[in-house]
């Protein structure tokens, strides 16, 4: 009887470990499931789903910290890691799932279009699409979600860029302008899941999706085209207090390993911007219109005194003065 009890305990332990593993690493299918229309009334509106796109194995240690940070936000219902590197071994992915505050979904290929697929695991109306090198604190995440809820037809983000028309070359270009913007990046983008369905399932955008495949770039620009076309509004940029948002992938980082900060597309500098300008022109060509719309200013989470006062011989924000 003692031997049987020990054997039964071993079997139960093995079964339990398999169950925990399978709940975190969702089995890969050769193709995504077919698109289907979901009743929006069945989706939660009080929280959002975070979808992190992962590719570089150099960033696996970083992903644990990032997933934990998003999971700690009260506005987050679930965190999903899309693993988009087909060459990563199952053993490496199994190690990744250990103590990870996220479900792991391995995509059928490395296509950037999968970032915007309406996966069945997403049960909320709001979806936060983000990179695997961006870590936002819970208060910044919750504030961004609050802004999105005030106008859920818009795309919301911390990082903004712009399209512009270059008169000299008579072409659309990709730019970064101080006074206006028309694109929010997928470094951090909150949007309605209906736009994921539109992007991935509407044949109107089929040729544009193929451009994303060919360029291996610009899925975020195409999504901004989709949102602007459907909402007839520009995006909203969110302002963050100092320290609330960490970008590990920025090439200007000190103290971050090259393997972590040099794997992103944005690290390619001028050539990267040139290619994204080509994407804008191609999307304009195949869609036959330019739906992108400019926005101005950004949303901030408090309104304080902006005037400067002198204190101990230095100019500081007047809010920092003690007027007692």
PDB file of C-alpha atoms in Angstrom:
ATOM      1  CA  UNK A   1       0.000   0.000   0.000  1.00  0.00           C
ATOM      2  CA  UNK A   2       2.878   2.351   0.807  1.00  0.00           C
ATOM      3  CA  UNK A   3       4.408   1.833  -2.666  1.00  0.00           C
ATOM      4  CA  UNK A   4       1.046   2.452  -4.355  1.00  0.00           C
ATOM      5  CA  UNK A   5       0.567   5.656  -2.404  1.00  0.00           C
ATOM      6  CA  UNK A   6       4.013   6.890  -3.417  1.00  0.00           C
ATOM      7  CA  UNK A   7       3.363   5.987  -7.075  1.00  0.00           C
ATOM      8  CA  UNK A   8       0.002   7.796  -7.015  1.00  0.00           C
ATOM      9  CA  UNK A   9       1.628  10.890  -5.510  1.00  0.00           C
ATOM     10  CA  UNK A  10       4.267  10.909  -8.269  1.00  0.00           C
ATOM     11  CA  UNK A  11       1.603  10.597 -10.990  1.00  0.00           C
ATOM     12  CA  UNK A  12      -0.429  13.433  -9.496  1.00  0.00           C
ATOM     13  CA  UNK A  13       2.667  15.617  -9.254  1.00  0.00           C
ATOM     14  CA  UNK A  14       3.529  14.959 -12.904  1.00  0.00           C
ATOM     15  CA  UNK A  15      -0.027  15.705 -14.042  1.00  0.00           C
ATOM     16  CA  UNK A  16      -0.118  18.911 -12.009  1.00  0.00           C
ATOM     17  CA  UNK A  17       3.159  20.159 -13.469  1.00  0.00           C
ATOM     18  CA  UNK A  18       1.865  19.500 -16.980  1.00  0.00           C
ATOM     19  CA  UNK A  19      -1.309  21.418 -16.208  1.00  0.00           C
ATOM     20  CA  UNK A  20       0.563  24.461 -14.897  1.00  0.00           C
ATOM     21  CA  UNK A  21       2.899  24.437 -17.893  1.00  0.00           C
ATOM     22  CA  UNK A  22       0.110  24.147 -20.454  1.00  0.00           C
ATOM     23  CA  UNK A  23      -1.812  26.991 -18.822  1.00  0.00           C
ATOM     24  CA  UNK A  24       1.129  29.310 -19.475  1.00  0.00           C
ATOM     25  CA  UNK A  25       2.435  28.117 -22.843  1.00  0.00           C
ATOM     26  CA  UNK A  26      -0.460  27.981 -25.270  1.00  0.00           C
ATOM     27  CA  UNK A  27       0.140  25.338 -27.985  1.00  0.00           C
ATOM     28  CA  UNK A  28       1.185  26.710 -31.350  1.00  0.00           C
ATOM     29  CA  UNK A  29      -0.987  26.073 -34.391  1.00  0.00           C
ATOM     30  CA  UNK A  30       0.343  26.225 -37.974  1.00  0.00           C
ATOM     31  CA  UNK A  31      -2.056  29.055 -38.786  1.00  0.00           C
ATOM     32  CA  UNK A  32      -4.106  31.507 -36.724  1.00  0.00           C
ATOM     33  CA  UNK A  33      -7.762  30.601 -36.252  1.00  0.00           C
ATOM     34  CA  UNK A  34     -10.140  32.122 -38.790  1.00  0.00           C
ATOM     35  CA  UNK A  35     -11.473  35.575 -38.014  1.00  0.00           C
ATOM     36  CA  UNK A  36     -14.877  35.659 -36.420  1.00  0.00           C
ATOM     37  CA  UNK A  37     -17.092  38.482 -35.281  1.00  0.00           C
ATOM     38  CA  UNK A  38     -17.441  38.586 -31.508  1.00  0.00           C
ATOM     39  CA  UNK A  39     -20.288  40.337 -29.750  1.00  0.00           C
ATOM     40  CA  UNK A  40     -18.602  43.361 -28.095  1.00  0.00           C
ATOM     41  CA  UNK A  41     -21.070  43.101 -25.216  1.00  0.00           C
ATOM     42  CA  UNK A  42     -19.336  39.907 -24.105  1.00  0.00           C
ATOM     43  CA  UNK A  43     -16.010  41.683 -23.584  1.00  0.00           C
ATOM     44  CA  UNK A  44     -14.954  43.306 -20.327  1.00  0.00           C
ATOM     45  CA  UNK A  45     -14.694  47.082 -20.316  1.00  0.00           C
ATOM     46  CA  UNK A  46     -13.393  47.639 -16.769  1.00  0.00           C
ATOM     47  CA  UNK A  47      -9.884  46.352 -17.521  1.00  0.00           C
ATOM     48  CA  UNK A  48      -7.616  45.712 -20.492  1.00  0.00           C
ATOM     49  CA  UNK A  49      -5.426  42.943 -21.875  1.00  0.00           C
ATOM     50  CA  UNK A  50      -1.708  43.607 -22.335  1.00  0.00           C
ATOM     51  CA  UNK A  51      -0.126  41.954 -25.386  1.00  0.00           C
ATOM     52  CA  UNK A  52       3.682  42.058 -25.355  1.00  0.00           C
ATOM     53  CA  UNK A  53       5.534  41.107 -28.531  1.00  0.00           C
ATOM     54  CA  UNK A  54       8.727  39.178 -27.844  1.00  0.00           C
ATOM     55  CA  UNK A  55      11.386  38.054 -30.302  1.00  0.00           C
ATOM     56  CA  UNK A  56      14.914  38.374 -28.916  1.00  0.00           C
ATOM     57  CA  UNK A  57      16.126  35.729 -26.483  1.00  0.00           C
ATOM     58  CA  UNK A  58      18.501  38.374 -25.088  1.00  0.00           C
ATOM     59  CA  UNK A  59      15.463  40.077 -23.602  1.00  0.00           C
ATOM     60  CA  UNK A  60      14.000  37.033 -21.855  1.00  0.00           C
ATOM     61  CA  UNK A  61      15.306  38.066 -18.392  1.00  0.00           C
ATOM     62  CA  UNK A  62      13.881  41.549 -18.948  1.00  0.00           C
ATOM     63  CA  UNK A  63      10.466  40.139 -19.848  1.00  0.00           C
ATOM     64  CA  UNK A  64       9.935  38.820 -16.329  1.00  0.00           C
ATOM     65  CA  UNK A  65      10.278  42.327 -14.888  1.00  0.00           C
ATOM     66  CA  UNK A  66       8.122  43.906 -17.589  1.00  0.00           C
ATOM     67  CA  UNK A  67       5.332  41.320 -17.341  1.00  0.00           C
ATOM     68  CA  UNK A  68       5.287  41.662 -13.547  1.00  0.00           C
ATOM     69  CA  UNK A  69       5.033  45.457 -13.799  1.00  0.00           C
ATOM     70  CA  UNK A  70       2.024  45.290 -16.119  1.00  0.00           C
ATOM     71  CA  UNK A  71       0.371  42.570 -14.029  1.00  0.00           C
ATOM     72  CA  UNK A  72       0.583  44.834 -10.976  1.00  0.00           C
ATOM     73  CA  UNK A  73      -1.587  47.517 -12.592  1.00  0.00           C
ATOM     74  CA  UNK A  74      -5.209  47.327 -11.348  1.00  0.00           C
ATOM     75  CA  UNK A  75      -6.405  48.254 -14.839  1.00  0.00           C
ATOM     76  CA  UNK A  76      -4.905  45.059 -16.331  1.00  0.00           C
ATOM     77  CA  UNK A  77      -6.985  41.879 -16.562  1.00  0.00           C
ATOM     78  CA  UNK A  78      -4.344  39.685 -18.210  1.00  0.00           C
ATOM     79  CA  UNK A  79      -0.888  39.792 -19.764  1.00  0.00           C
ATOM     80  CA  UNK A  80      -0.112  37.801 -22.916  1.00  0.00           C
ATOM     81  CA  UNK A  81       3.365  37.374 -24.351  1.00  0.00           C
ATOM     82  CA  UNK A  82       3.335  36.800 -28.105  1.00  0.00           C
ATOM     83  CA  UNK A  83       6.542  34.953 -28.901  1.00  0.00           C
ATOM     84  CA  UNK A  84       7.333  35.713 -32.545  1.00  0.00           C
ATOM     85  CA  UNK A  85      10.713  34.014 -33.016  1.00  0.00           C
ATOM     86  CA  UNK A  86      10.166  30.667 -34.800  1.00  0.00           C
ATOM     87  CA  UNK A  87      13.766  29.554 -34.190  1.00  0.00           C
ATOM     88  CA  UNK A  88      13.461  29.632 -30.392  1.00  0.00           C
ATOM     89  CA  UNK A  89      13.536  26.112 -28.987  1.00  0.00           C
ATOM     90  CA  UNK A  90      10.664  24.702 -26.967  1.00  0.00           C
ATOM     91  CA  UNK A  91      13.103  24.185 -24.098  1.00  0.00           C
ATOM     92  CA  UNK A  92      13.975  27.897 -24.041  1.00  0.00           C
ATOM     93  CA  UNK A  93      10.309  28.847 -24.097  1.00  0.00           C
ATOM     94  CA  UNK A  94       9.598  26.414 -21.282  1.00  0.00           C
ATOM     95  CA  UNK A  95      12.267  28.162 -19.218  1.00  0.00           C
ATOM     96  CA  UNK A  96      10.723  31.518 -20.110  1.00  0.00           C
ATOM     97  CA  UNK A  97       7.367  30.476 -18.666  1.00  0.00           C
ATOM     98  CA  UNK A  98       8.863  29.755 -15.251  1.00  0.00           C
ATOM     99  CA  UNK A  99       7.548  32.383 -12.812  1.00  0.00           C
ATOM    100  CA  UNK A 100       6.389  34.587 -15.703  1.00  0.00           C
ATOM    101  CA  UNK A 101       3.347  36.760 -14.956  1.00  0.00           C
ATOM    102  CA  UNK A 102       1.888  36.130 -18.408  1.00  0.00           C
ATOM    103  CA  UNK A 103       0.474  33.493 -20.704  1.00  0.00           C
ATOM    104  CA  UNK A 104       2.796  32.708 -23.619  1.00  0.00           C
ATOM    105  CA  UNK A 105       1.377  32.360 -27.114  1.00  0.00           C
ATOM    106  CA  UNK A 106       3.790  31.309 -29.853  1.00  0.00           C
ATOM    107  CA  UNK A 107       2.802  32.804 -33.199  1.00  0.00           C
ATOM    108  CA  UNK A 108       2.788  30.671 -36.375  1.00  0.00           C
ATOM    109  CA  UNK A 109       5.534  32.849 -37.900  1.00  0.00           C
ATOM    110  CA  UNK A 110       7.511  36.025 -37.248  1.00  0.00           C
ATOM    111  CA  UNK A 111       5.025  38.168 -39.193  1.00  0.00           C
ATOM    112  CA  UNK A 112       4.550  41.576 -37.590  1.00  0.00           C
ATOM    113  CA  UNK A 113       0.883  41.412 -38.564  1.00  0.00           C
ATOM    114  CA  UNK A 114       0.302  38.939 -35.729  1.00  0.00           C
ATOM    115  CA  UNK A 115       0.783  41.788 -33.265  1.00  0.00           C
ATOM    116  CA  UNK A 116      -2.724  42.903 -34.194  1.00  0.00           C
ATOM    117  CA  UNK A 117      -4.482  39.570 -34.492  1.00  0.00           C
ATOM    118  CA  UNK A 118      -7.643  39.361 -32.299  1.00  0.00           C
ATOM    119  CA  UNK A 119      -6.537  36.246 -30.419  1.00  0.00           C
ATOM    120  CA  UNK A 120      -9.277  34.345 -28.625  1.00  0.00           C
ATOM    121  CA  UNK A 121      -7.428  34.740 -25.322  1.00  0.00           C
ATOM    122  CA  UNK A 122      -8.242  38.481 -25.367  1.00  0.00           C
ATOM    123  CA  UNK A 123     -11.440  38.957 -23.353  1.00  0.00           C
ATOM    124  CA  UNK A 124     -11.456  42.756 -23.004  1.00  0.00           C
ATOM    125  CA  UNK A 125     -12.493  45.652 -25.221  1.00  0.00           C
ATOM    126  CA  UNK A 126      -9.266  47.535 -24.572  1.00  0.00           C
ATOM    127  CA  UNK A 127      -5.960  46.045 -25.694  1.00  0.00           C
ATOM    128  CA  UNK A 128      -2.540  47.407 -24.798  1.00  0.00           C
ATOM    129  CA  UNK A 129      -0.023  46.490 -27.498  1.00  0.00           C
ATOM    130  CA  UNK A 130       3.570  47.003 -26.370  1.00  0.00           C
ATOM    131  CA  UNK A 131       7.176  46.105 -27.097  1.00  0.00           C
ATOM    132  CA  UNK A 132       9.322  43.806 -24.992  1.00  0.00           C
ATOM    133  CA  UNK A 133      11.633  46.648 -23.932  1.00  0.00           C
ATOM    134  CA  UNK A 134       9.105  49.106 -22.472  1.00  0.00           C
ATOM    135  CA  UNK A 135       8.321  49.055 -18.760  1.00  0.00           C
ATOM    136  CA  UNK A 136       5.632  51.399 -17.454  1.00  0.00           C
ATOM    137  CA  UNK A 137       4.768  51.729 -13.786  1.00  0.00           C
ATOM    138  CA  UNK A 138       1.226  50.763 -12.698  1.00  0.00           C
ATOM    139  CA  UNK A 139       0.076  54.363 -12.179  1.00  0.00           C
ATOM    140  CA  UNK A 140       1.127  55.364 -15.710  1.00  0.00           C
ATOM    141  CA  UNK A 141      -0.620  52.313 -17.171  1.00  0.00           C
ATOM    142  CA  UNK A 142      -3.813  53.043 -15.245  1.00  0.00           C
ATOM    143  CA  UNK A 143      -3.772  56.718 -16.236  1.00  0.00           C
ATOM    144  CA  UNK A 144      -3.380  55.790 -19.907  1.00  0.00           C
ATOM    145  CA  UNK A 145      -6.324  53.396 -19.588  1.00  0.00           C
ATOM    146  CA  UNK A 146      -8.428  56.149 -17.989  1.00  0.00           C
ATOM    147  CA  UNK A 147      -7.654  58.444 -20.917  1.00  0.00           C
ATOM    148  CA  UNK A 148      -8.584  55.696 -23.383  1.00  0.00           C
ATOM    149  CA  UNK A 149     -11.932  55.109 -21.640  1.00  0.00           C
ATOM    150  CA  UNK A 150     -12.779  58.793 -22.105  1.00  0.00           C
ATOM    151  CA  UNK A 151     -12.637  58.309 -25.906  1.00  0.00           C
ATOM    152  CA  UNK A 152     -12.374  54.590 -26.779  1.00  0.00           C
ATOM    153  CA  UNK A 153     -12.447  55.204 -30.525  1.00  0.00           C
ATOM    154  CA  UNK A 154      -8.947  56.694 -30.453  1.00  0.00           C
ATOM    155  CA  UNK A 155      -5.525  55.107 -30.205  1.00  0.00           C
ATOM    156  CA  UNK A 156      -3.616  56.143 -27.072  1.00  0.00           C
ATOM    157  CA  UNK A 157       0.142  56.052 -26.555  1.00  0.00           C
ATOM    158  CA  UNK A 158       3.275  57.450 -24.929  1.00  0.00           C
ATOM    159  CA  UNK A 159       5.399  57.627 -28.093  1.00  0.00           C
ATOM    160  CA  UNK A 160       4.267  59.761 -31.031  1.00  0.00           C
ATOM    161  CA  UNK A 161       5.486  60.367 -34.571  1.00  0.00           C
ATOM    162  CA  UNK A 162       4.059  62.081 -37.624  1.00  0.00           C
ATOM    163  CA  UNK A 163       3.504  61.842 -41.334  1.00  0.00           C
ATOM    164  CA  UNK A 164       4.343  64.892 -43.421  1.00  0.00           C
ATOM    165  CA  UNK A 165       4.289  65.952 -47.042  1.00  0.00           C
ATOM    166  CA  UNK A 166       7.673  66.920 -48.438  1.00  0.00           C
ATOM    167  CA  UNK A 167       7.038  69.644 -50.995  1.00  0.00           C
ATOM    168  CA  UNK A 168      10.479  69.367 -52.590  1.00  0.00           C
ATOM    169  CA  UNK A 169      10.150  65.655 -53.389  1.00  0.00           C
ATOM    170  CA  UNK A 170       6.343  65.712 -53.578  1.00  0.00           C
ATOM    171  CA  UNK A 171       6.108  62.625 -51.398  1.00  0.00           C
ATOM    172  CA  UNK A 172       4.843  61.579 -47.989  1.00  0.00           C
ATOM    173  CA  UNK A 173       7.557  61.122 -45.383  1.00  0.00           C
ATOM    174  CA  UNK A 174       7.892  59.836 -41.822  1.00  0.00           C
ATOM    175  CA  UNK A 175       8.789  62.540 -39.327  1.00  0.00           C
ATOM    176  CA  UNK A 176       8.968  63.596 -35.707  1.00  0.00           C
ATOM    177  CA  UNK A 177       7.565  67.068 -35.188  1.00  0.00           C
ATOM    178  CA  UNK A 178       7.393  68.980 -31.933  1.00  0.00           C
ATOM    179  CA  UNK A 179       4.052  70.673 -32.463  1.00  0.00           C
ATOM    180  CA  UNK A 180       1.901  67.854 -33.854  1.00  0.00           C
ATOM    181  CA  UNK A 181       1.664  64.107 -34.373  1.00  0.00           C
ATOM    182  CA  UNK A 182      -0.500  61.617 -36.253  1.00  0.00           C
ATOM    183  CA  UNK A 183       0.975  58.241 -35.272  1.00  0.00           C
ATOM    184  CA  UNK A 184       1.402  56.492 -31.923  1.00  0.00           C
ATOM    185  CA  UNK A 185       3.948  53.697 -31.810  1.00  0.00           C
ATOM    186  CA  UNK A 186       3.451  50.128 -30.679  1.00  0.00           C
ATOM    187  CA  UNK A 187       6.077  50.681 -28.037  1.00  0.00           C
ATOM    188  CA  UNK A 188       2.909  51.388 -26.023  1.00  0.00           C
ATOM    189  CA  UNK A 189      -0.484  51.641 -27.747  1.00  0.00           C
ATOM    190  CA  UNK A 190      -3.967  51.212 -26.262  1.00  0.00           C
ATOM    191  CA  UNK A 191      -6.826  50.686 -28.683  1.00  0.00           C
ATOM    192  CA  UNK A 192     -10.196  49.022 -29.083  1.00  0.00           C
ATOM    193  CA  UNK A 193     -10.125  45.364 -30.079  1.00  0.00           C
ATOM    194  CA  UNK A 194     -12.481  46.201 -32.940  1.00  0.00           C
ATOM    195  CA  UNK A 195      -9.470  47.714 -34.697  1.00  0.00           C
ATOM    196  CA  UNK A 196      -7.546  44.445 -34.348  1.00  0.00           C
ATOM    197  CA  UNK A 197     -10.468  42.739 -36.068  1.00  0.00           C
ATOM    198  CA  UNK A 198     -10.535  45.403 -38.779  1.00  0.00           C
ATOM    199  CA  UNK A 199      -6.769  45.260 -39.338  1.00  0.00           C
ATOM    200  CA  UNK A 200      -6.520  41.469 -39.475  1.00  0.00           C
ATOM    201  CA  UNK A 201      -9.836  40.384 -40.942  1.00  0.00           C
ATOM    202  CA  UNK A 202     -10.931  43.075 -43.401  1.00  0.00           C
ATOM    203  CA  UNK A 203      -9.810  42.340 -46.958  1.00  0.00           C
ATOM    204  CA  UNK A 204      -9.719  46.076 -47.635  1.00  0.00           C
ATOM    205  CA  UNK A 205      -6.386  46.048 -45.805  1.00  0.00           C
ATOM    206  CA  UNK A 206      -5.124  42.787 -47.325  1.00  0.00           C
ATOM    207  CA  UNK A 207      -2.661  44.403 -49.732  1.00  0.00           C
ATOM    208  CA  UNK A 208      -1.448  46.772 -47.027  1.00  0.00           C
ATOM    209  CA  UNK A 209      -0.794  43.791 -44.733  1.00  0.00           C
ATOM    210  CA  UNK A 210       1.291  42.237 -47.501  1.00  0.00           C
ATOM    211  CA  UNK A 211       3.374  45.425 -47.600  1.00  0.00           C
ATOM    212  CA  UNK A 212       4.041  44.954 -43.873  1.00  0.00           C
ATOM    213  CA  UNK A 213       5.167  41.395 -44.659  1.00  0.00           C
ATOM    214  CA  UNK A 214       7.458  42.515 -47.484  1.00  0.00           C
ATOM    215  CA  UNK A 215       8.971  45.436 -45.557  1.00  0.00           C
ATOM    216  CA  UNK A 216       9.089  43.587 -42.213  1.00  0.00           C
ATOM    217  CA  UNK A 217       8.152  46.936 -40.725  1.00  0.00           C
ATOM    218  CA  UNK A 218       5.362  49.494 -40.325  1.00  0.00           C
ATOM    219  CA  UNK A 219       2.574  47.436 -38.766  1.00  0.00           C
ATOM    220  CA  UNK A 220       2.062  50.289 -36.300  1.00  0.00           C
ATOM    221  CA  UNK A 221       1.748  52.842 -39.094  1.00  0.00           C
ATOM    222  CA  UNK A 222      -0.855  50.700 -40.838  1.00  0.00           C
ATOM    223  CA  UNK A 223      -2.830  50.385 -37.600  1.00  0.00           C
ATOM    224  CA  UNK A 224      -2.822  54.175 -37.282  1.00  0.00           C
ATOM    225  CA  UNK A 225      -4.229  54.299 -40.829  1.00  0.00           C
ATOM    226  CA  UNK A 226      -6.984  51.873 -39.765  1.00  0.00           C
ATOM    227  CA  UNK A 227      -7.926  53.774 -36.592  1.00  0.00           C
ATOM    228  CA  UNK A 228      -7.875  57.179 -38.298  1.00  0.00           C
ATOM    229  CA  UNK A 229     -10.019  55.878 -41.156  1.00  0.00           C
ATOM    230  CA  UNK A 230     -12.603  54.325 -38.848  1.00  0.00           C
ATOM    231  CA  UNK A 231     -12.674  56.967 -36.100  1.00  0.00           C
ATOM    232  CA  UNK A 232     -11.988  60.049 -38.231  1.00  0.00           C
ATOM    233  CA  UNK A 233      -9.835  61.270 -35.341  1.00  0.00           C
ATOM    234  CA  UNK A 234      -6.149  61.543 -34.577  1.00  0.00           C
ATOM    235  CA  UNK A 235      -4.416  59.654 -31.739  1.00  0.00           C
ATOM    236  CA  UNK A 236      -3.835  60.902 -28.194  1.00  0.00           C
ATOM    237  CA  UNK A 237      -0.376  61.177 -26.662  1.00  0.00           C
ATOM    238  CA  UNK A 238       0.013  60.651 -22.918  1.00  0.00           C
ATOM    239  CA  UNK A 239       2.463  62.603 -20.791  1.00  0.00           C
ATOM    240  CA  UNK A 240       4.344  60.668 -18.118  1.00  0.00           C
ATOM    241  CA  UNK A 241       6.003  61.931 -14.979  1.00  0.00           C
ATOM    242  CA  UNK A 242       9.736  61.342 -14.710  1.00  0.00           C
ATOM    243  CA  UNK A 243      10.606  57.736 -13.974  1.00  0.00           C
ATOM    244  CA  UNK A 244       7.210  56.334 -14.895  1.00  0.00           C
ATOM    245  CA  UNK A 245       8.304  54.834 -18.196  1.00  0.00           C
ATOM    246  CA  UNK A 246      11.526  52.977 -18.958  1.00  0.00           C
ATOM    247  CA  UNK A 247      12.678  52.323 -22.543  1.00  0.00           C
ATOM    248  CA  UNK A 248      15.388  49.669 -22.387  1.00  0.00           C
ATOM    249  CA  UNK A 249      15.651  49.458 -26.169  1.00  0.00           C
ATOM    250  CA  UNK A 250      16.711  53.064 -26.726  1.00  0.00           C
ATOM    251  CA  UNK A 251      20.247  53.089 -28.146  1.00  0.00           C
ATOM    252  CA  UNK A 252      21.098  56.061 -25.906  1.00  0.00           C
ATOM    253  CA  UNK A 253      20.894  53.883 -22.776  1.00  0.00           C
ATOM    254  CA  UNK A 254      23.947  53.497 -20.565  1.00  0.00           C
ATOM    255  CA  UNK A 255      24.298  50.403 -18.423  1.00  0.00           C
ATOM    256  CA  UNK A 256      22.089  48.279 -20.701  1.00  0.00           C
ATOM    257  CA  UNK A 257      23.690  45.412 -22.610  1.00  0.00           C
ATOM    258  CA  UNK A 258      24.007  45.755 -26.374  1.00  0.00           C
ATOM    259  CA  UNK A 259      21.999  42.569 -26.822  1.00  0.00           C
ATOM    260  CA  UNK A 260      19.037  44.217 -25.111  1.00  0.00           C
ATOM    261  CA  UNK A 261      19.077  47.655 -26.715  1.00  0.00           C
ATOM    262  CA  UNK A 262      20.215  46.892 -30.264  1.00  0.00           C
ATOM    263  CA  UNK A 263      17.629  44.327 -31.362  1.00  0.00           C
ATOM    264  CA  UNK A 264      14.763  46.687 -32.147  1.00  0.00           C
ATOM    265  CA  UNK A 265      13.895  48.035 -35.571  1.00  0.00           C
ATOM    266  CA  UNK A 266      14.083  51.588 -34.272  1.00  0.00           C
ATOM    267  CA  UNK A 267      17.818  51.189 -33.656  1.00  0.00           C
ATOM    268  CA  UNK A 268      18.463  51.371 -37.398  1.00  0.00           C
ATOM    269  CA  UNK A 269      18.460  55.164 -37.450  1.00  0.00           C
ATOM    270  CA  UNK A 270      18.098  57.063 -40.695  1.00  0.00           C
ATOM    271  CA  UNK A 271      17.609  53.960 -42.842  1.00  0.00           C
ATOM    272  CA  UNK A 272      14.756  52.912 -40.574  1.00  0.00           C
ATOM    273  CA  UNK A 273      13.016  56.282 -40.971  1.00  0.00           C
ATOM    274  CA  UNK A 274      13.474  56.114 -44.739  1.00  0.00           C
ATOM    275  CA  UNK A 275      11.820  52.695 -44.896  1.00  0.00           C
ATOM    276  CA  UNK A 276       8.909  53.904 -42.811  1.00  0.00           C
ATOM    277  CA  UNK A 277       8.440  56.799 -45.204  1.00  0.00           C
ATOM    278  CA  UNK A 278       8.227  54.234 -47.995  1.00  0.00           C
ATOM    279  CA  UNK A 279       5.536  52.416 -46.018  1.00  0.00           C
ATOM    280  CA  UNK A 280       3.441  55.577 -45.692  1.00  0.00           C
ATOM    281  CA  UNK A 281       3.659  56.147 -49.435  1.00  0.00           C
ATOM    282  CA  UNK A 282       2.749  52.532 -50.197  1.00  0.00           C
ATOM    283  CA  UNK A 283      -0.221  52.513 -47.812  1.00  0.00           C
ATOM    284  CA  UNK A 284      -1.425  55.758 -49.385  1.00  0.00           C
ATOM    285  CA  UNK A 285      -1.081  54.203 -52.832  1.00  0.00           C
ATOM    286  CA  UNK A 286      -2.939  50.937 -52.162  1.00  0.00           C
ATOM    287  CA  UNK A 287      -5.700  52.527 -50.067  1.00  0.00           C
ATOM    288  CA  UNK A 288      -6.096  55.502 -52.387  1.00  0.00           C
ATOM    289  CA  UNK A 289      -6.335  58.042 -49.562  1.00  0.00           C
ATOM    290  CA  UNK A 290      -4.468  59.563 -46.632  1.00  0.00           C
ATOM    291  CA  UNK A 291      -6.612  59.060 -43.509  1.00  0.00           C
ATOM    292  CA  UNK A 292      -3.964  60.028 -40.912  1.00  0.00           C
ATOM    293  CA  UNK A 293      -5.047  63.016 -38.851  1.00  0.00           C
ATOM    294  CA  UNK A 294      -2.968  65.364 -36.739  1.00  0.00           C
ATOM    295  CA  UNK A 295      -3.339  65.815 -33.005  1.00  0.00           C
ATOM    296  CA  UNK A 296      -1.831  68.525 -30.826  1.00  0.00           C
ATOM    297  CA  UNK A 297      -0.742  68.508 -27.204  1.00  0.00           C
ATOM    298  CA  UNK A 298      -0.845  65.625 -24.748  1.00  0.00           C
ATOM    299  CA  UNK A 299      -2.812  64.436 -21.739  1.00  0.00           C
ATOM    300  CA  UNK A 300      -1.185  64.770 -18.318  1.00  0.00           C
ATOM    301  CA  UNK A 301      -2.141  63.214 -14.994  1.00  0.00           C
ATOM    302  CA  UNK A 302      -2.063  66.380 -12.916  1.00  0.00           C
ATOM    303  CA  UNK A 303      -2.281  70.135 -13.306  1.00  0.00           C
ATOM    304  CA  UNK A 304       0.306  71.915 -11.201  1.00  0.00           C
ATOM    305  CA  UNK A 305       1.859  75.341 -11.079  1.00  0.00           C
ATOM    306  CA  UNK A 306       4.082  75.854 -14.117  1.00  0.00           C
ATOM    307  CA  UNK A 307       5.612  79.173 -13.106  1.00  0.00           C
ATOM    308  CA  UNK A 308       9.167  79.405 -11.769  1.00  0.00           C
ATOM    309  CA  UNK A 309      10.026  80.937  -8.406  1.00  0.00           C
ATOM    310  CA  UNK A 310      13.389  81.672  -6.818  1.00  0.00           C
ATOM    311  CA  UNK A 311      14.397  79.452  -3.916  1.00  0.00           C
ATOM    312  CA  UNK A 312      17.837  79.540  -2.286  1.00  0.00           C
ATOM    313  CA  UNK A 313      19.211  81.346  -5.308  1.00  0.00           C
ATOM    314  CA  UNK A 314      17.779  78.833  -7.812  1.00  0.00           C
ATOM    315  CA  UNK A 315      14.716  78.889 -10.040  1.00  0.00           C
ATOM    316  CA  UNK A 316      12.352  76.007  -9.275  1.00  0.00           C
ATOM    317  CA  UNK A 317       8.710  75.269  -9.991  1.00  0.00           C
ATOM    318  CA  UNK A 318       6.629  77.390  -7.665  1.00  0.00           C
ATOM    319  CA  UNK A 319       4.823  74.262  -6.454  1.00  0.00           C
ATOM    320  CA  UNK A 320       8.083  73.287  -4.787  1.00  0.00           C
ATOM    321  CA  UNK A 321       8.071  76.436  -2.665  1.00  0.00           C
ATOM    322  CA  UNK A 322       6.891  76.464   0.932  1.00  0.00           C
ATOM    323  CA  UNK A 323       4.630  79.505   1.268  1.00  0.00           C
ATOM    324  CA  UNK A 324       3.816  79.088   4.968  1.00  0.00           C
TER     325      UNK A 324
END
